[in-house]
Amino acid sequence: GGIITQTPKFLIGQEGQKLTLKCQQNFNHDTMYWYRQDSGKGLRLIYYSITENDLQKGDLSEGYDASREKKSSFSLTVTSAQKNEMAVFLCASSRDRANERLFFGHGTKLSVL
Amino acid sequence: GQQVKQSSPSLTVQEGGISILNCDYENDMFDYFAWYKKYPDNSPTLLISVRSNVDKREDGRLTVFLNKSGKHFSLHITASQPEDTAVYLCAAGTGGNNKLTFGQGTVLSVIP
């Protein structure tokens, strides 16, 4: 088995701040994802990456940057945190493009003061 | 707009009954359909999935029904138990492209 580790678990930021969330997986999976979870809105895809150094925009990419530095890690940057923003960011991975099963991390909870 | 929709935010079922969770989608190209389960403070995990070449798949107490013409799929849980209480997320995607689109989730509560 493998595991997806997201750091930090909790992130408190100030309005306008640039914040970075990190994700590591030891499944040796090709594809990694960042989803945002808001109450009543399900999971919305921010960015995904099908291999090292690849980056694909999801439906919610505006206001975010991402980086797939190596196969095992995928980081997400909130470029300018919005006041009173509160959401959970979930990282996931899947073996390859033909295997749709996603494995999720436990999430990073963001609060912006 | 919301490409994958779960119109019921919550559902309460008596223990032993059948839980029916519904999901509607808009994109004709979707050919992969899945249900994920999420406990509070835990990450979503895949429960069951189906491809568009079948209209039903059973796995123990779980059955997925797919109605392609109606752009609708559902999850039936028979003999519902309190431990089935969780958030259920439906998801759909296009084969060979792992860009899954999720619904908003339905909170299922199974009461003893």
XYZ file of C-alpha atoms in Angstrom:
225
model
C 0.000 0.000 0.000
C 0.908 3.617 -0.224
C 0.080 6.890 1.378
C -0.534 10.495 0.405
C 0.794 13.055 2.850
C -0.400 16.620 2.820
C 1.338 19.380 4.767
C 0.397 21.362 6.659
C -2.832 19.892 8.069
C -4.014 23.380 9.069
C -3.017 26.650 7.474
C -3.951 30.085 8.775
C -3.098 32.999 6.549
C -3.578 36.723 6.220
C -5.470 38.440 3.422
C -3.216 38.941 0.396
C -0.647 36.416 1.579
C 0.900 33.843 -0.724
C 0.415 30.368 0.756
C 1.892 27.037 -0.332
C 0.420 23.594 0.275
C 2.475 20.450 -0.252
C 1.609 16.894 -1.209
C 3.745 13.756 -1.354
C 2.742 10.275 -2.573
C 4.668 7.011 -2.393
C 2.370 5.006 -4.698
C 4.662 5.819 -7.638
C 1.539 7.134 -9.390
C 1.813 9.153 -12.590
C -1.110 11.548 -12.121
C -1.661 13.920 -9.221
C -4.481 16.355 -8.498
C -5.462 19.265 -6.313
C -9.153 19.625 -5.439
C -10.862 22.266 -3.358
C -13.767 21.276 -1.128
C -16.295 23.902 -0.069
C -19.437 23.210 1.888
C -22.303 22.458 -0.502
C -20.097 22.520 -3.605
C -18.411 19.131 -3.625
C -14.872 18.794 -4.922
C -13.693 21.175 -7.615
C -10.526 20.492 -9.597
C -7.885 23.215 -9.392
C -4.871 21.679 -11.169
C -3.672 18.254 -12.173
C -0.458 16.804 -13.542
C -0.035 13.628 -15.594
C 3.713 13.357 -15.133
C 6.727 15.151 -13.649
C 6.881 18.810 -14.781
C 3.448 18.587 -16.436
C 0.653 20.958 -15.407
C -2.986 21.028 -16.521
C -5.589 23.572 -15.445
C -8.775 22.391 -13.828
C -12.058 24.261 -13.496
C -10.878 26.486 -10.643
C -7.285 27.381 -11.525
C -7.610 31.164 -11.312
C -5.867 32.450 -8.200
C -3.649 29.384 -7.910
C -0.297 28.126 -9.182
C 0.980 24.570 -9.010
C 4.254 22.772 -9.452
C 5.108 19.094 -10.065
C 8.718 19.176 -9.003
C 9.135 15.426 -9.146
C 6.925 12.394 -9.668
C 6.199 11.996 -5.964
C 5.354 15.602 -5.119
C 2.828 18.196 -6.227
C 2.542 21.602 -4.565
C -0.208 24.195 -4.770
C 0.176 27.934 -4.176
C -2.657 30.285 -3.304
C -1.312 33.416 -4.977
C -3.265 35.920 -2.851
C -5.401 34.655 -0.001
C -8.912 36.102 0.149
C -10.254 37.510 3.436
C -12.562 35.114 5.333
C -11.768 32.329 2.875
C -12.239 28.899 4.399
C -11.859 25.645 2.500
C -10.293 22.202 2.546
C -7.737 21.393 -0.151
C -7.447 17.726 -1.098
C -4.523 16.224 -2.956
C -5.035 12.961 -4.840
C -3.151 10.628 -7.136
C -3.983 7.897 -9.627
C -1.825 5.274 -11.307
C -2.187 6.539 -14.856
C -4.645 8.111 -17.258
C -6.450 4.860 -17.899
C -6.916 3.996 -14.255
C -9.443 6.340 -12.819
C -9.299 5.329 -9.153
C -8.193 8.302 -7.094
C -6.422 8.006 -3.755
C -6.806 11.071 -1.564
C -4.774 12.688 1.168
C -6.424 13.860 4.388
C -6.550 17.475 3.347
C -5.243 20.875 4.340
C -7.747 23.161 6.062
C -7.233 26.777 5.115
C -8.541 29.740 7.108
C -7.818 33.312 6.088
C -8.157 36.026 8.698
C -22.558 25.258 -14.580
C -22.452 22.194 -12.379
C -21.691 19.257 -14.677
C -22.384 16.618 -12.053
C -25.224 17.239 -9.619
C -26.483 15.555 -6.487
C -29.804 17.237 -5.866
C -30.326 15.840 -2.360
C -27.905 17.327 0.168
C -29.034 14.812 2.778
C -30.884 11.527 3.189
C -32.038 9.701 6.326
C -32.779 5.983 6.227
C -33.845 3.504 8.885
C -31.384 0.712 9.704
C -32.092 -2.283 7.485
C -33.683 -0.175 4.758
C -32.468 0.664 1.267
C -30.508 3.886 0.758
C -30.818 5.352 -2.728
C -28.395 8.096 -3.708
C -28.831 9.896 -7.007
C -26.566 11.737 -9.401
C -27.275 13.598 -12.652
C -24.726 14.686 -15.220
C -24.657 16.910 -18.294
C -21.708 15.800 -20.407
C -22.621 13.175 -23.066
C -18.957 12.194 -23.297
C -18.759 10.863 -19.743
C -18.251 7.110 -19.824
C -16.908 6.403 -16.349
C -19.048 6.788 -13.226
C -18.055 6.341 -9.604
C -19.191 6.705 -6.025
C -16.821 7.798 -3.261
C -17.494 7.640 0.477
C -16.173 10.158 2.976
C -16.288 9.954 6.766
C -15.874 13.214 8.760
C -12.210 14.211 9.024
C -11.240 11.474 6.607
C -10.400 11.465 2.936
C -12.812 10.186 0.238
C -12.338 6.557 -0.791
C -13.644 4.807 -3.897
C -16.670 2.598 -3.211
C -17.698 1.359 -6.606
C -17.366 2.397 -10.239
C -18.884 1.449 -13.581
C -18.195 2.046 -17.257
C -20.856 3.062 -19.739
C -20.932 -0.325 -21.499
C -23.008 -1.734 -18.618
C -26.122 -0.368 -16.961
C -25.724 -2.091 -13.606
C -22.960 -3.308 -11.353
C -23.336 -5.102 -8.036
C -20.799 -5.490 -5.258
C -22.167 -6.941 -2.041
C -24.756 -4.543 -0.621
C -23.919 -1.925 -3.241
C -25.450 -1.600 -6.707
C -24.805 1.150 -9.232
C -27.501 1.738 -11.847
C -26.613 3.738 -14.942
C -29.209 5.372 -17.183
C -27.242 6.908 -20.067
C -30.234 8.256 -21.967
C -31.398 10.037 -18.824
C -27.850 11.092 -17.872
C -28.414 9.695 -14.425
C -26.772 7.152 -12.171
C -27.587 5.991 -8.692
C -26.144 4.020 -5.809
C -28.365 1.601 -3.913
C -27.242 0.336 -0.516
C -29.325 -2.545 0.770
C -29.598 -3.521 4.450
C -28.295 -0.079 5.433
C -26.297 0.048 8.654
C -25.315 2.897 11.000
C -21.717 2.546 9.803
C -22.923 3.520 6.305
C -23.492 7.019 7.711
C -21.138 9.251 5.718
C -20.961 11.723 2.843
C -21.356 10.072 -0.570
C -19.824 11.802 -3.574
C -20.655 10.834 -7.112
C -18.103 11.436 -9.862
C -17.969 11.116 -13.637
C -15.242 11.309 -16.243
C -14.126 10.444 -19.731
C -12.135 7.259 -20.283
C -8.408 7.806 -20.659
C -8.661 11.234 -19.091
C -8.477 11.193 -15.337
C -10.162 14.538 -14.939
C -13.008 13.403 -12.681
C -15.852 15.807 -11.988
C -17.510 15.416 -8.599
C -20.998 16.181 -7.347
C -21.691 18.244 -4.234
C -22.177 15.218 -2.008
C -25.127 13.712 -0.113
C -24.965 13.191 3.626
C -26.471 9.787 4.394
C -27.626 9.156 7.952
C -28.688 5.623 8.878
C -30.597 5.631 12.144
C -30.978 2.576 14.372
